[in-house]
Short mmCIF file of C-alpha atoms in Angstrom, two decimals:
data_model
loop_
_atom_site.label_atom_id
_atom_site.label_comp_id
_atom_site.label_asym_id
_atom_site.label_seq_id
_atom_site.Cartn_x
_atom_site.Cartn_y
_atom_site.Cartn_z
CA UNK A 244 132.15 -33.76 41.03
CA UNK A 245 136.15 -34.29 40.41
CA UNK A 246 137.89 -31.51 39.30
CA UNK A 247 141.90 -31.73 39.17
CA UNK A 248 143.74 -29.79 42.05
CA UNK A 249 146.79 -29.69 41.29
CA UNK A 250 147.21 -27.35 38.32
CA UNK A 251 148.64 -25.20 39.60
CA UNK A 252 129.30 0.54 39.21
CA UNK A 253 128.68 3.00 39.33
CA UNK A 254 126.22 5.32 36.91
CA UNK A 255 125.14 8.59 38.06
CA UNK A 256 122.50 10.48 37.09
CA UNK A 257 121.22 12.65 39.81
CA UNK A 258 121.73 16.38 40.97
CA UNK A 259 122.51 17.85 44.36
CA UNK A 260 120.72 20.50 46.32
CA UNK A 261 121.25 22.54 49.26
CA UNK A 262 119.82 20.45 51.69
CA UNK A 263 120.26 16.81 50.16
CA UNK A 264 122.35 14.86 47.82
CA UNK A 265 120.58 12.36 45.05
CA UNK A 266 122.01 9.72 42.89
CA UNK A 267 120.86 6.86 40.69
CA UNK A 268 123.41 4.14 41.45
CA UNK A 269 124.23 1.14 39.61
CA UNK A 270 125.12 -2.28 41.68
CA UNK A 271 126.24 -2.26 45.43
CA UNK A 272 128.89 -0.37 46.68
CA UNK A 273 130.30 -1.46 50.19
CA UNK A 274 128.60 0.27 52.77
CA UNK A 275 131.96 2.33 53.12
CA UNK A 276 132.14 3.76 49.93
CA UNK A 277 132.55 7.37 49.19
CA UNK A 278 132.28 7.29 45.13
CA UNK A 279 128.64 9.22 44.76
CA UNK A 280 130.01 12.17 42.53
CA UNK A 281 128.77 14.40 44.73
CA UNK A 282 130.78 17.84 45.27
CA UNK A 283 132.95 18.16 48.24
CA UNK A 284 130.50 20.31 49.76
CA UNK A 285 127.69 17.84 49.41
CA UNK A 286 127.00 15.37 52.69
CA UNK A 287 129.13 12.13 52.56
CA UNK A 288 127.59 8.83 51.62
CA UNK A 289 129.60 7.15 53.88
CA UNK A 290 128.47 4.80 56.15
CA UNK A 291 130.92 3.58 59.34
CA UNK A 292 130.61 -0.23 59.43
CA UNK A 293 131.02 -2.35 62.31
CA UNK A 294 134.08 -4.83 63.12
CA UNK A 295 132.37 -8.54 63.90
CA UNK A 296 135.24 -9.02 66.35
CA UNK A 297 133.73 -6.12 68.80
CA UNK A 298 130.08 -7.88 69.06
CA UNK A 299 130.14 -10.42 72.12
CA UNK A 300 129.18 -14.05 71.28
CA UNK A 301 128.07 -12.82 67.76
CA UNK A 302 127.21 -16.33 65.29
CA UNK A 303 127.07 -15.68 61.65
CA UNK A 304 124.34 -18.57 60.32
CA UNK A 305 125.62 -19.76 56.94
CA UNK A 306 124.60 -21.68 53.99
CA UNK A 307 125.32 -22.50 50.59
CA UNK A 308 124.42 -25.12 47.50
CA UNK A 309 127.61 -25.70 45.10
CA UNK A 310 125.12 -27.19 42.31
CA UNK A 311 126.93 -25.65 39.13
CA UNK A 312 123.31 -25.67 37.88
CA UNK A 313 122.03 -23.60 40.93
CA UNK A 314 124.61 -22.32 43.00
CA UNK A 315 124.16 -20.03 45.90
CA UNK A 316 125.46 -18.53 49.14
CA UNK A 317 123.51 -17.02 52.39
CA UNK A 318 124.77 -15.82 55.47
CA UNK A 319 123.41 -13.31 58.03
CA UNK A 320 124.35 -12.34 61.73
CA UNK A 321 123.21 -13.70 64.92
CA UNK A 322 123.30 -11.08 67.75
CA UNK A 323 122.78 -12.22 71.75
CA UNK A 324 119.84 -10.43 72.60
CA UNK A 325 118.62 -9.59 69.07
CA UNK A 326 116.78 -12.45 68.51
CA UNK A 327 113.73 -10.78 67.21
CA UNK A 328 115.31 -9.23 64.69
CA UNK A 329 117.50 -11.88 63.65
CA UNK A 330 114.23 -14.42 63.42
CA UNK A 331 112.87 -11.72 60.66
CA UNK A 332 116.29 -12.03 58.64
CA UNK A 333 116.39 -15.65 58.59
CA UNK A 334 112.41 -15.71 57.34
CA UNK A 335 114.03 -13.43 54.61
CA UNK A 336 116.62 -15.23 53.89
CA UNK A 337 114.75 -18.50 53.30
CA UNK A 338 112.10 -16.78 51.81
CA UNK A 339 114.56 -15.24 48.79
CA UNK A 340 116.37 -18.53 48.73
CA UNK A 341 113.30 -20.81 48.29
CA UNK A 342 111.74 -18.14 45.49
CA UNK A 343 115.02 -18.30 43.51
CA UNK A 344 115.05 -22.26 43.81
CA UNK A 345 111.71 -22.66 42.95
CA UNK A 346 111.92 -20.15 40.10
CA UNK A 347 114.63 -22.24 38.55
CA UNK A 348 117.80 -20.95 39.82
CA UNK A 349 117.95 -18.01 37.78
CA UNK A 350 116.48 -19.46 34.44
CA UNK A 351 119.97 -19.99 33.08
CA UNK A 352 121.33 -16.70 34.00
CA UNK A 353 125.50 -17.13 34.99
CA UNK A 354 125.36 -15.53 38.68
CA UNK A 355 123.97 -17.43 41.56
CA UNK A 356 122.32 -16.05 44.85
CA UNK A 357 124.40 -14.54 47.02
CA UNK A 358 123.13 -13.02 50.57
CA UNK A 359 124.89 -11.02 52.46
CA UNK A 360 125.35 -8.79 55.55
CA UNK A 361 127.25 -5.63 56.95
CA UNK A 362 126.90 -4.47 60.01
CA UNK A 363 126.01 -0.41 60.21
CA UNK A 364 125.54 0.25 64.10
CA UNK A 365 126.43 -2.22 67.15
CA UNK A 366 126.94 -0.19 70.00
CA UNK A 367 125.03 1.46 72.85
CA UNK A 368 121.53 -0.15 72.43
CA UNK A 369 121.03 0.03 69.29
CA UNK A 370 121.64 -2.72 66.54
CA UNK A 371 121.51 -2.03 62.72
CA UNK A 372 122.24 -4.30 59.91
CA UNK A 373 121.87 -4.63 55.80
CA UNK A 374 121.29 -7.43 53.95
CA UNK A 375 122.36 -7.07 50.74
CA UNK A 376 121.00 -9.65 47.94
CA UNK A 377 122.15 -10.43 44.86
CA UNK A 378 119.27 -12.35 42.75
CA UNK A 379 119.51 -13.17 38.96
CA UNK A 380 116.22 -13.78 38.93
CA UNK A 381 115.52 -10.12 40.39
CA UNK A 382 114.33 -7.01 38.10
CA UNK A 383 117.55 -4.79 36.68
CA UNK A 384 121.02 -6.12 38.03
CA UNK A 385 119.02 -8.38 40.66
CA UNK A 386 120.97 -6.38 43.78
CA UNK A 387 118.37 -5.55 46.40
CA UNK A 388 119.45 -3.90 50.08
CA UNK A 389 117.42 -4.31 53.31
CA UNK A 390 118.37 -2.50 56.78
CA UNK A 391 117.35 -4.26 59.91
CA UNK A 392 117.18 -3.13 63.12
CA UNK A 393 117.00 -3.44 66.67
CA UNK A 394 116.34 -1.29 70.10
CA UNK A 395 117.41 -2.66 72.89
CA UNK A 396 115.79 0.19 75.01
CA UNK A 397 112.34 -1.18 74.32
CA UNK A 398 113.53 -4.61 73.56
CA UNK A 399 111.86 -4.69 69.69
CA UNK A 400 113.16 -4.87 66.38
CA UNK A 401 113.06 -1.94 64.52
CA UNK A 402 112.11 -0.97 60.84
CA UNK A 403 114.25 1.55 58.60
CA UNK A 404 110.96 3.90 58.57
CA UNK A 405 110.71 3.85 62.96
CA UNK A 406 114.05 6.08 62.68
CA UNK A 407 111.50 8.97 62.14
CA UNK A 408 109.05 9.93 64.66
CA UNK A 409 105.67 9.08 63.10
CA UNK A 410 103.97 12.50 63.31
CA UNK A 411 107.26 13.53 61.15
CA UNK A 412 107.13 10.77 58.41
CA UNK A 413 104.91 12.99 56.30
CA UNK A 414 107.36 15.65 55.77
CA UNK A 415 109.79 13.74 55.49
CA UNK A 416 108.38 11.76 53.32
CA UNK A 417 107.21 14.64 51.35
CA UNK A 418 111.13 16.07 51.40
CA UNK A 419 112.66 12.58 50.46
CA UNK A 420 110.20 12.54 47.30
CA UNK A 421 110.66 16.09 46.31
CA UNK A 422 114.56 15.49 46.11
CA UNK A 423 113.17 12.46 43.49
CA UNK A 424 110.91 13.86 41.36
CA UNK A 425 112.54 15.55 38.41
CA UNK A 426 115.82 13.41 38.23
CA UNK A 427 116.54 11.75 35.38
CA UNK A 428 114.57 8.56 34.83
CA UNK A 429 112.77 9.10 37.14
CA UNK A 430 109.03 7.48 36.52
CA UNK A 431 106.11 9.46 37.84
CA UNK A 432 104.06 6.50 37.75
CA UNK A 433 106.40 4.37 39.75
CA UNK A 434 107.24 7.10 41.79
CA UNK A 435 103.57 7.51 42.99
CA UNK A 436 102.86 4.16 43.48
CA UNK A 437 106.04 3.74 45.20
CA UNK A 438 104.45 6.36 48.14
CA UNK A 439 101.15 5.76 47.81
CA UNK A 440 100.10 4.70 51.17
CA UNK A 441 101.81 3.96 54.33
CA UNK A 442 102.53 -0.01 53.42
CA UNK A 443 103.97 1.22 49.96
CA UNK A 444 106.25 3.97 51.85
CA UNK A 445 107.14 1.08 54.39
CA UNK A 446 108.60 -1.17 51.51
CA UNK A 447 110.18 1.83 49.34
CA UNK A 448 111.95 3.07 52.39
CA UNK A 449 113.42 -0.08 53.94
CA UNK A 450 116.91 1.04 53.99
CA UNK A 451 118.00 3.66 55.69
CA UNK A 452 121.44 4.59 57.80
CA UNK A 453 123.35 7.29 59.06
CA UNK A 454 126.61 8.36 57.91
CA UNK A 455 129.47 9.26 59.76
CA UNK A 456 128.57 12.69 59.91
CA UNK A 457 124.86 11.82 61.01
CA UNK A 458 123.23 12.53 57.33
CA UNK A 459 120.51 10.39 56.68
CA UNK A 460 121.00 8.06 53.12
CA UNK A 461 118.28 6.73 52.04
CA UNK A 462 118.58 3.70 49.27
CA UNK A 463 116.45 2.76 46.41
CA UNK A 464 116.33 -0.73 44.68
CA UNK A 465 116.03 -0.55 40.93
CA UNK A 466 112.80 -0.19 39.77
CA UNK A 467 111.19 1.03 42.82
CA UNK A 468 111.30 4.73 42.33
CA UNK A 469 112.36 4.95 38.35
CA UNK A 470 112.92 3.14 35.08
CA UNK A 471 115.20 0.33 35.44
CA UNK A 472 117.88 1.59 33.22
CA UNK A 473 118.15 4.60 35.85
CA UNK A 474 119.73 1.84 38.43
CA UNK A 475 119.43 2.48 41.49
CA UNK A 476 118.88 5.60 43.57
CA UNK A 477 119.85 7.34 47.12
CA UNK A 478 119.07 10.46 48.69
CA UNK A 479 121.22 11.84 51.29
CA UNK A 480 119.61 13.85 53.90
CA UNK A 481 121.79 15.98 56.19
CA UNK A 482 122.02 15.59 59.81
CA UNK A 483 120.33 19.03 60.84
CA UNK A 484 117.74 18.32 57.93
CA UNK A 485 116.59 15.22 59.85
CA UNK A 486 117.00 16.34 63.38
CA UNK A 487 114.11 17.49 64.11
CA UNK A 488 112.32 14.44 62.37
CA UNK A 489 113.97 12.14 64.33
CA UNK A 490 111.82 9.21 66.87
CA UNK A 491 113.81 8.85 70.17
CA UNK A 492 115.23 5.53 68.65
CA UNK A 493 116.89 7.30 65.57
CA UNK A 494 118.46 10.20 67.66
CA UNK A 495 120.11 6.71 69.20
CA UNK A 496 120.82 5.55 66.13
CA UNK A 497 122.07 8.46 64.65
CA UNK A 498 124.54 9.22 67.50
CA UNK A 499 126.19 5.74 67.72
CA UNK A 500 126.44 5.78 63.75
CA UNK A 501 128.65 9.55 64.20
CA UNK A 502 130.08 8.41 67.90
CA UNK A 503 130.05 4.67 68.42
CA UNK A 504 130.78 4.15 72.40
CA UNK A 505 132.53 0.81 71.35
CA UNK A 506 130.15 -1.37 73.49
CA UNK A 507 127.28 -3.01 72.85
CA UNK A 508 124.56 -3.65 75.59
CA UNK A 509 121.03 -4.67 74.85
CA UNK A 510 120.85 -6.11 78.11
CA UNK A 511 120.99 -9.44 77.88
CA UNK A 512 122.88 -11.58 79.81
CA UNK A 513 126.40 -12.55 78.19
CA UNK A 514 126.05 -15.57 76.13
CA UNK A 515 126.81 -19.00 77.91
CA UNK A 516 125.21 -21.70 76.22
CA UNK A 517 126.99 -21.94 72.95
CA UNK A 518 130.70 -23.07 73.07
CA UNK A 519 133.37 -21.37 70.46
CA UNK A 520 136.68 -21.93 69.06
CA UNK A 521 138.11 -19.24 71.55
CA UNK A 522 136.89 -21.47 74.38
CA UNK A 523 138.18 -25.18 72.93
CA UNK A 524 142.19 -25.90 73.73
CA UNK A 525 144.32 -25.83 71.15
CA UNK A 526 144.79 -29.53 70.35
CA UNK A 527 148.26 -30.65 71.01
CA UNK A 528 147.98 -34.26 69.13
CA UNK A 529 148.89 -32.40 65.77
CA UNK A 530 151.66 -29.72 67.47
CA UNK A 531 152.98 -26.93 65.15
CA UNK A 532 156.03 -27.31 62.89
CA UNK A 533 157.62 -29.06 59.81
CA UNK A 534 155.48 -32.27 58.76
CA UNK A 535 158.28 -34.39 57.81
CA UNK A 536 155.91 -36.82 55.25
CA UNK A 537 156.80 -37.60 52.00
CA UNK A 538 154.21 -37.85 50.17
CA UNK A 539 156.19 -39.24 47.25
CA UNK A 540 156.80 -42.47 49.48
CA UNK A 541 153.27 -42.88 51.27
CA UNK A 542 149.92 -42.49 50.53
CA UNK A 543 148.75 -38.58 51.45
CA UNK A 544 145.21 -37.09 51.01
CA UNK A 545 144.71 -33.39 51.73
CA UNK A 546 141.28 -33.16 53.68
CA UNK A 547 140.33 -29.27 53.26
CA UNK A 548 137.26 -27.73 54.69
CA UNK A 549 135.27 -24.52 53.21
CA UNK A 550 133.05 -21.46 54.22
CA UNK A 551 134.29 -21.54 57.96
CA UNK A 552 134.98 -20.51 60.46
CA UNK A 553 132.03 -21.79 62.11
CA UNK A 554 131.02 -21.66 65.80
CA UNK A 555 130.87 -24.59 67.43
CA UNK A 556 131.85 -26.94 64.48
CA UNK A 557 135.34 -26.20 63.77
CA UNK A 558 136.28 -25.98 67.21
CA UNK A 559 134.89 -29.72 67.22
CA UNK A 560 136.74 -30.35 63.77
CA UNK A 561 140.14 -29.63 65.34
CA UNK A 562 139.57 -31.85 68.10
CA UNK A 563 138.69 -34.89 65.46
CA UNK A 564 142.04 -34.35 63.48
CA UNK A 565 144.39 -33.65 66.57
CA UNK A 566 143.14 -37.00 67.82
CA UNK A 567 144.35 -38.80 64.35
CA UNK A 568 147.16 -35.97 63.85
CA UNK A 569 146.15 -35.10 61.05
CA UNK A 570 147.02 -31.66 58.98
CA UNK A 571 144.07 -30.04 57.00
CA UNK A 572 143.76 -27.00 54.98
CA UNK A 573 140.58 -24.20 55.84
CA UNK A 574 139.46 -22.17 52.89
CA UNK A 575 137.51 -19.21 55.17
CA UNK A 576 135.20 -16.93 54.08
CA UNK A 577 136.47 -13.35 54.97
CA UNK A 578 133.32 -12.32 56.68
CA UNK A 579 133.29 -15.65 59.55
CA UNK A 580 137.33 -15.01 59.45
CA UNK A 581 136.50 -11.20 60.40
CA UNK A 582 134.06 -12.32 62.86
CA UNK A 583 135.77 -15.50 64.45
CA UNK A 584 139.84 -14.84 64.60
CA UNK A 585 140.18 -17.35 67.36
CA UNK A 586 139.10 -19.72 65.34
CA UNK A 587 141.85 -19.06 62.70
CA UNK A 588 144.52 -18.91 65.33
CA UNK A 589 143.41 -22.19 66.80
CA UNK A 590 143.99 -23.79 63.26
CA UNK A 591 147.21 -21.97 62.93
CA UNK A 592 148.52 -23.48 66.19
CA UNK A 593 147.89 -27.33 65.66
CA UNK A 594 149.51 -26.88 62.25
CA UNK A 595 147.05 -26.40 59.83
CA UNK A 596 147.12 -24.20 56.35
CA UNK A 597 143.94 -21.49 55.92
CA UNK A 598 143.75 -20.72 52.51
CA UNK A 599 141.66 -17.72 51.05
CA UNK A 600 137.71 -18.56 50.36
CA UNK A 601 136.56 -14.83 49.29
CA UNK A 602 135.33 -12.03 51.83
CA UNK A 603 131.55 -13.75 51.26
CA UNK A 604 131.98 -16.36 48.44
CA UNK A 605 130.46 -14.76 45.36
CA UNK A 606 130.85 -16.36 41.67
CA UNK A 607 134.49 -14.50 41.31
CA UNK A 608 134.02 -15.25 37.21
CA UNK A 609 131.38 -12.82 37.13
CA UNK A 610 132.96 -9.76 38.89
CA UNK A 611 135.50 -7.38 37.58
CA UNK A 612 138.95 -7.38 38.41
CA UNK A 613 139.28 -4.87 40.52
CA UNK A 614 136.00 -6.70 42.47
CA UNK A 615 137.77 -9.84 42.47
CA UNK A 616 140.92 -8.41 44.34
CA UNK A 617 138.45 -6.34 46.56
CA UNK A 618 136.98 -10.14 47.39
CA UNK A 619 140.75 -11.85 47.83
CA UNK A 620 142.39 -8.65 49.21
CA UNK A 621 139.54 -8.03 52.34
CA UNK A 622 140.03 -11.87 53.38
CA UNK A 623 143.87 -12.19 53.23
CA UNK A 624 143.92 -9.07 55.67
CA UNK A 625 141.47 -10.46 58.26
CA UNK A 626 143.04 -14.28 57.61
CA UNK A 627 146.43 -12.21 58.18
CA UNK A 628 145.26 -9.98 61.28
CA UNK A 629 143.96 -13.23 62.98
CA UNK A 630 146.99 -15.31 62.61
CA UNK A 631 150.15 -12.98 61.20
CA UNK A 632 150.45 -14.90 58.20
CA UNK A 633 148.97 -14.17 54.37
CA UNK A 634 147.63 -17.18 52.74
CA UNK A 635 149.52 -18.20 49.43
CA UNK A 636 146.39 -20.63 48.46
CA UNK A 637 142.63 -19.61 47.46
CA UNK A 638 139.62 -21.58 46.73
CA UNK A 639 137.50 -19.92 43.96
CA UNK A 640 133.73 -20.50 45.34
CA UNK A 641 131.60 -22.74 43.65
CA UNK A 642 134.85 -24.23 41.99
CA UNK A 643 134.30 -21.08 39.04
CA UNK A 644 137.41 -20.10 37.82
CA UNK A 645 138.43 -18.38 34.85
CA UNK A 646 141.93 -16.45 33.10
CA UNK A 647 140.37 -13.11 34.32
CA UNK A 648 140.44 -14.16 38.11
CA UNK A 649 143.70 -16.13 37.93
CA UNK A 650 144.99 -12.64 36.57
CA UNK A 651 143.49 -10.85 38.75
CA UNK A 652 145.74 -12.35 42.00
CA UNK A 653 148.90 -13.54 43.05
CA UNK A 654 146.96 -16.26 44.92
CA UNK A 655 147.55 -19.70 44.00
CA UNK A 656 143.81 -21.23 43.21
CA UNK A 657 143.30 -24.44 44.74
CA UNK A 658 139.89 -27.42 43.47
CA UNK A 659 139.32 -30.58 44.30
CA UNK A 660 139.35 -34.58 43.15
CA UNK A 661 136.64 -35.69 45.59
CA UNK A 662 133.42 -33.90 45.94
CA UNK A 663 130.74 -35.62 48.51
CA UNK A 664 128.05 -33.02 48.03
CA UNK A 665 127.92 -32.92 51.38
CA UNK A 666 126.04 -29.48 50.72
CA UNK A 667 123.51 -31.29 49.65
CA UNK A 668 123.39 -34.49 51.68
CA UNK A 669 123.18 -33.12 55.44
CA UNK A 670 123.78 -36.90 56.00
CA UNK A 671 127.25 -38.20 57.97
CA UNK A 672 127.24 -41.64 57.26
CA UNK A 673 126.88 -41.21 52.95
CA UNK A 674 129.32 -38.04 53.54
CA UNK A 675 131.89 -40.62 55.34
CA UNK A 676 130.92 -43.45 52.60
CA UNK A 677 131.82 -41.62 49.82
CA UNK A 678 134.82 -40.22 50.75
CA UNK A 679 136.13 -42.86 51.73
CA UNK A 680 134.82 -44.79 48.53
CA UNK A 681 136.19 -41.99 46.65
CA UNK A 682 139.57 -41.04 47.91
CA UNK A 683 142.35 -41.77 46.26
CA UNK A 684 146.43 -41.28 46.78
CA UNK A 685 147.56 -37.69 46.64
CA UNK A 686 144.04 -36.61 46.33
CA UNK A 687 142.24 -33.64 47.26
CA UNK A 688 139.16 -33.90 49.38
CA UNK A 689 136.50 -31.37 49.59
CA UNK A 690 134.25 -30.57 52.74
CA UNK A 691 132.79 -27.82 54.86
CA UNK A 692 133.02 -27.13 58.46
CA UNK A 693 130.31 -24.76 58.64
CA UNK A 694 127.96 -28.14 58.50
CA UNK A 695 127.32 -30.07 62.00
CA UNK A 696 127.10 -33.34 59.55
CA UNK A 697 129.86 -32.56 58.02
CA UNK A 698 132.54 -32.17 60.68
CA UNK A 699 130.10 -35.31 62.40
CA UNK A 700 131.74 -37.25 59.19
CA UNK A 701 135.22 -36.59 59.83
CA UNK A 702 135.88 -39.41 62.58
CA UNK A 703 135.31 -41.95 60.04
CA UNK A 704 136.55 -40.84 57.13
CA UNK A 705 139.94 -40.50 59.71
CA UNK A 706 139.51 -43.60 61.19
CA UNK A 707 138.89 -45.84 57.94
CA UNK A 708 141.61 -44.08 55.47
CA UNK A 709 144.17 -44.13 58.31
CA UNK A 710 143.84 -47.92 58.37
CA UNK A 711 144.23 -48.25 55.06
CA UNK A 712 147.63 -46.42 55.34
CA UNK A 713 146.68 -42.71 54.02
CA UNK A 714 148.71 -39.54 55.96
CA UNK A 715 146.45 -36.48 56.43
CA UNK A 716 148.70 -33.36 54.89
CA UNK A 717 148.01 -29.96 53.88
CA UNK A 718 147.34 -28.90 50.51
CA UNK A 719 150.52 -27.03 50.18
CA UNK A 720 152.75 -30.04 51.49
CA UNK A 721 151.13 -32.14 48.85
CA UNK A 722 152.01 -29.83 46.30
CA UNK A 723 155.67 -29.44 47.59
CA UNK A 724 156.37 -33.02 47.92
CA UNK A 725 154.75 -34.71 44.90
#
């Protein structure tokens, strides 16, 4: 695909009680949101999230297919001595991704999959985590939430439901659907079905968390308890309401989600085996400071790489371009910037650009303005707390761009001439081959480090344009010297 470069919810509908707040929601807020409606005397919906940066040797797996025709996005955490629990996300995440390729991509509908992750609890020895997926093939607004977690006490992954003891679950079961039952469109039928027998109440109540001030909020998908106009649904259960319901694991739980000791410690041992960007030296072939080409006078190409940071690949990457001293420009995703700064400051120091990617690269033409900034804003910070500079480039993902996000930013948006699909072929040698077939002067060149093949490709693609006289710039130096 060439594409020219250089040119230039909320609905509520529930009530509160005494004892616990309930409200129909429509979409996904972040898990820190506080916009429920409820009074100020009602429990708080929000939920403390976890910064990557504290989890030790944390890898974020990611994936995506740029296919205008199916596009999609999936990315969920890795945690050192979580593997159990991180072997049932990925058997989710596949699962969703091969039902929504198989079921044609949406049938036409505009968004594409996007899966993604926030971490709720990481400290002590407890572990939780929601996977939030956005499907267009999916019933109502296609967003579905999943909490996953993990108890390093006992060494097992966890379900949302093992937070309460299991002589408990059946009042509180019984309390979670009386705080239902009533609210507007609310279905009897569904509801029913939705508890009628311990599986059922398994897959109704599959995400759960605590909120800073140790209520209980409990979330609904649409459909699952009501009609699907109602949206979706949460109950919030305060802290002395669920106290005494608690298993020995939630009490854990519960107390590193009000008091988070800062360290995590499922006792593993620390990780060892898998190298990172923090470890690699900053290459010195490709040193800091004004690149003094002019690209009006020789024959540039701007190499830039997507979705990264990845661990170990971009280390690897910036050893392949110091070597030729050559200058490339990383679009990150917010999320693998958030969880890998020393990968951004290693770019930073051989002289590279890092452009903005989106916090975790949804279809920015079918978000709102104000989500579109959310998206930019989050990932400019962490790109800006990594390295102490704000990126004056983005990358809109999948290439979709439209007047409403160009308005929506000061950003400057940034596509591409040469597109090897090397999403789609996991193969070096064609990825190499048709760059290089490709590439022409004062051309833009699109890749992604967060594929092994990929970044396997670059040596090549460095070592045959070089001969042939091309100088490896940024994006921005391109621009200034054309």
């Amino acid at each position: 695909m060439r594409k020219n470069t250089l040119v230039p919810v909320l609905l509520l509908l529930g009530a509160l009680s005494l004892t616990a707040a309930c409200s129909p929601v429509r979409g996904t807020p972040p898990a820190g949101s506080a916009d429920t409606g409820a009074s100020p005397s009602a429990p708080s919906d929000v939920v403390r999230t976890v910064d990557p940066t504290k989890i030790q040797g944390l890898d974020i797996v990611n994936d995506s297919g740029n296919d205008p025709s199916c596009p999609w996005t999936t990315s969920y955490p890795a945690v050192p001595g979580a593997e159990s629990m991180t072997a049932v996300m990925k058997g989710e995440v596949e699962r969703r991704l091969h039902a929504y390729v198989d079921n044609g991509c949406g049938a036409g509908n505009e968004l594409d999959l996007n899966i993604g992750f926030d971490f709720l609890v990481a400290s002590g020895d407890v572990v939780g985590v929601r996977l939030t997926t956005q499907d267009p093939g999916a019933a109502g607004d296609g967003t579905e939430t999943r909490t996953y977690w993990y108890d390093g006490e006992d060494a097992q992954r966890r379900e949302a439901l093992d937070l309460i003891a299991e002589a408990s679950r059946p009042d509180f079961v019984a309390t979670v659907r009386a705080q239902l039952e009533g609210r507007a469109g609310i279905d009897p039928a569904t509801l029913g079905n939705a508890f009628s027998g311990p599986q059922a109440r398994r897959a109704v109540l599959d995400d759960m968390s605590f909120t800073r001030e140790g209520a209980l909020r409990i979330d609904f998908d649409r459909s699952t308890v009501g009609v699907p106009p109602g949206g979706r649904y949460q109950v919030i259960l305060p802290g002395a309401t669920v106290a005494p319901w608690l298993s020995g694991f939630g009490e854990r739980v519960q107390e590193q989600a009000v008091s988070p000791s800062g360290r995590l410690d499922l006792g593993a041992p620390a990780p060892t085996a898998t190298p990172s960007a923090a470890a690699a030296p900053t290459p010195e072939a490709s040193a800091p400071g004004a690149d003094t080409t002019d690209c009006s006078k020789v024959r540039c190409i701007a190499l830039t790489f997507d979705d990264g940071p990845a661990v170990p690949e971009t280390a690897t990457l910036l050893e392949y371009l110091a070597e030729y001293e050559a200058r490339a420009t990383f679009f990150v995703v917010g999320q693998n910037a958030a969880a890998h700064p020393e990968a951004l400051r290693a770019e930073a120091a051989a002289g590279h650009e890092i452009g903005n990617h989106s916090w975790n690269h949804p279809d920015l033409t079918q978000l709102t303005a104000a989500e579109v900034a959310s998206q930019l804003q989050r990932t400019s910070a962490a790109i800006k707390a990594a390295t102490g500079e704000e990126p004056t480039l983005f990358r809109p993902p999948y290439g979709a761009i439209d007047d409403a996000v160009r308005s929506a930013t000061d950003l400057s948006p940034v596509l591409w001439d040469v597109d090897p699909e090397d999403w789609r072929y996991r193969d070096s040698a064609r990825v190499a081959q048709t760059v290089i077939a490709q590439a022409g002067p004062n051309e833009v060149i699109l890749l992604h480090d967060i594929h092994p093949t990929s970044v396997a490709a670059v040596p090549e693609i460095l070592r045959t344009l070089s001969a042939q006289g091309y100088h490896f710039v940024t994006v921005s130096h391109l621009r200034a010297t054309l």
